[in-house]
């Protein structure tokens, strides 16, 4: 059990309260630099580039800033982020980055090879998760905290470093450990930083945030940042969904779907409805038919995710024929359906298998 606990802070160890410049959007960084050090907007732009384009990890590296400014910055501010402990490579080429926060919490980010050398990166937003979905291994960890914007962004910056010229992260999905909308402000700041043209410069079309359905935050997200949205529906009745995803008792399927119908989707975009398939639980033809009715009129596509088992899990994966039959009912009703057989299972990197532990579980 002790293996599951992060390294505790040393007794009496001071918490670094200096502002974390890497967690700031370009606008916030420029304003901070002007207010605190009287520096020009141009310096703010330079600093942002050092942090997010050149991936500087110390002020000393920022050679086009004066020595005096670098010394002031080292005194008054810090550069947050993560340490990279290890990279695990699966048989199918999936890589899992094992990362550690300054407080010793372990988190994971997964690099999934797609077609034509493009990579999709799965990003974590929290250490643990408090939503408590019954099929998800991350739910077994207590929620320790939400990651800061710099800790979220740094997963992407580390991926760039690990991949070098070999490949490029084409898509980002916030589908790693945690519920992104339970860490709303930091997630939104990380999105703004990653989408900044002076930084990693991701287009909003290449980023997807996945949520279990935290309705009040969903209502804000669409207005704050126009990224793609994925929703973990995972059931076709409230009874089923409440048993699997406890927040369904607060925001039920009807409330969730009403919010999604009102979601300010950019033109030509669709919401991805994720559906984890659990053998004998939510995988019948009746479930598929109920889904067809529920999703009527919603601009969406459906992503079926056959359950990824973990030791002691109370669920099983349906047979491929059952998954296909379920998909066919949806396709016959003119829904676009994709089936996600997760990659990286042998290193515990598949959906729902992330628990921050270095051992493949
Ligand atoms: N908290 C967010 C994002 C992280 S989970 C959310 O729940 O949407 C990412 C996806 O993995 C979700 O669709 C979730 O339903 C799915 N998932 C969780 N555990 C799984 C498992 N063991 N097998 C397959 N998919 C799983
Ligand atoms: Fe949290 Fe998502 Fe796992 Fe549910 S599926 S426990 S919301 S990470």
Short mmCIF file of C-alpha atoms and ligand atoms in Angstrom, two decimals, residues 122-123 125-126 129 131 133-138 174-181 209-213 230-234 245 273-278 303 305-310 313 315 317 340 342 350-354, ligand 1:
data_model
loop_
_atom_site.label_atom_id
_atom_site.label_comp_id
_atom_site.label_asym_id
_atom_site.label_seq_id
_atom_site.Cartn_x
_atom_site.Cartn_y
_atom_site.Cartn_z
CA UNK A 122 -3.21 11.81 -23.88
CA UNK A 123 -2.75 14.39 -21.14
CA UNK A 125 -5.31 16.96 -15.61
CA UNK A 126 -5.33 15.78 -11.98
CA UNK A 129 -9.97 11.76 -9.60
CA UNK A 131 -15.69 11.31 -9.77
CA UNK A 133 -16.37 5.83 -12.02
CA UNK A 134 -16.61 2.14 -11.24
CA UNK A 135 -14.76 0.99 -14.39
CA UNK A 136 -11.78 3.35 -14.11
CA UNK A 137 -8.50 2.56 -12.38
CA UNK A 138 -7.68 6.24 -11.75
CA UNK A 174 -7.40 15.52 -22.17
CA UNK A 175 -8.25 11.91 -21.42
CA UNK A 176 -5.51 10.90 -18.99
CA UNK A 177 -5.78 10.89 -15.22
CA UNK A 178 -8.46 13.12 -13.76
CA UNK A 179 -11.61 15.02 -14.63
CA UNK A 180 -10.49 18.15 -16.54
CA UNK A 181 -13.58 20.15 -15.61
CA UNK A 209 -11.29 17.79 -23.68
CA UNK A 210 -13.10 14.74 -22.32
CA UNK A 211 -15.50 15.01 -19.40
CA UNK A 212 -17.73 12.74 -17.38
CA UNK A 213 -20.34 15.54 -17.54
CA UNK A 230 -15.89 14.45 -25.74
CA UNK A 231 -18.42 13.25 -23.19
CA UNK A 232 -18.27 9.94 -21.36
CA UNK A 233 -21.88 8.86 -21.61
CA UNK A 234 -21.24 5.15 -21.04
CA UNK A 245 -20.70 7.32 -12.79
CA UNK A 273 -19.99 10.66 -27.24
CA UNK A 274 -17.74 8.09 -25.57
CA UNK A 275 -19.26 4.80 -24.57
CA UNK A 276 -17.17 2.32 -22.57
CA UNK A 277 -18.58 -1.12 -23.34
CA UNK A 278 -18.89 -3.41 -20.33
CA UNK A 303 -16.82 6.39 -29.93
CA UNK A 305 -14.42 1.90 -26.14
CA UNK A 306 -14.34 -1.81 -25.31
CA UNK A 307 -13.49 -2.02 -21.61
CA UNK A 308 -9.79 -2.25 -20.76
CA UNK A 309 -9.42 -4.59 -17.83
CA UNK A 310 -7.24 -4.00 -14.78
CA UNK A 313 -11.89 -4.97 -12.06
CA UNK A 315 -16.20 -5.81 -15.39
CA UNK A 317 -14.74 -6.69 -22.19
CA UNK A 340 -11.38 2.48 -29.98
CA UNK A 342 -6.89 1.14 -26.90
CA UNK A 350 -4.71 2.18 -22.23
CA UNK A 351 -7.83 4.23 -21.35
CA UNK A 352 -8.75 3.72 -17.72
CA UNK A 353 -5.47 2.00 -16.86
CA UNK A 354 -3.55 5.04 -15.60
N1 LIG B 1 -12.30 12.16 -16.73
C1 LIG B 1 -12.52 12.29 -18.12
C2 LIG B 1 -11.30 12.01 -18.96
C3 LIG B 1 -10.44 10.85 -18.55
S1 LIG B 1 -11.13 9.23 -18.78
C4 LIG B 1 -13.69 11.43 -18.56
O1 LIG B 1 -14.14 10.59 -17.77
O2 LIG B 1 -14.16 11.62 -19.67
C5 LIG B 1 -11.05 9.04 -20.55
C6 LIG B 1 -12.01 8.00 -21.10
O3 LIG B 1 -11.62 6.69 -20.70
C7 LIG B 1 -13.44 8.17 -20.65
O4 LIG B 1 -14.33 8.13 -21.75
C8 LIG B 1 -13.68 6.98 -19.75
O5 LIG B 1 -15.04 6.62 -19.76
C9 LIG B 1 -12.77 5.95 -20.37
N2 LIG B 1 -12.38 4.85 -19.48
C10 LIG B 1 -12.13 4.90 -18.15
N3 LIG B 1 -11.79 3.68 -17.69
C11 LIG B 1 -11.82 2.84 -18.75
C12 LIG B 1 -11.53 1.44 -18.92
N4 LIG B 1 -11.11 0.69 -17.90
N5 LIG B 1 -11.63 0.92 -20.15
C13 LIG B 1 -12.01 1.69 -21.20
N6 LIG B 1 -12.27 3.01 -21.10
C14 LIG B 1 -12.19 3.58 -19.90
#
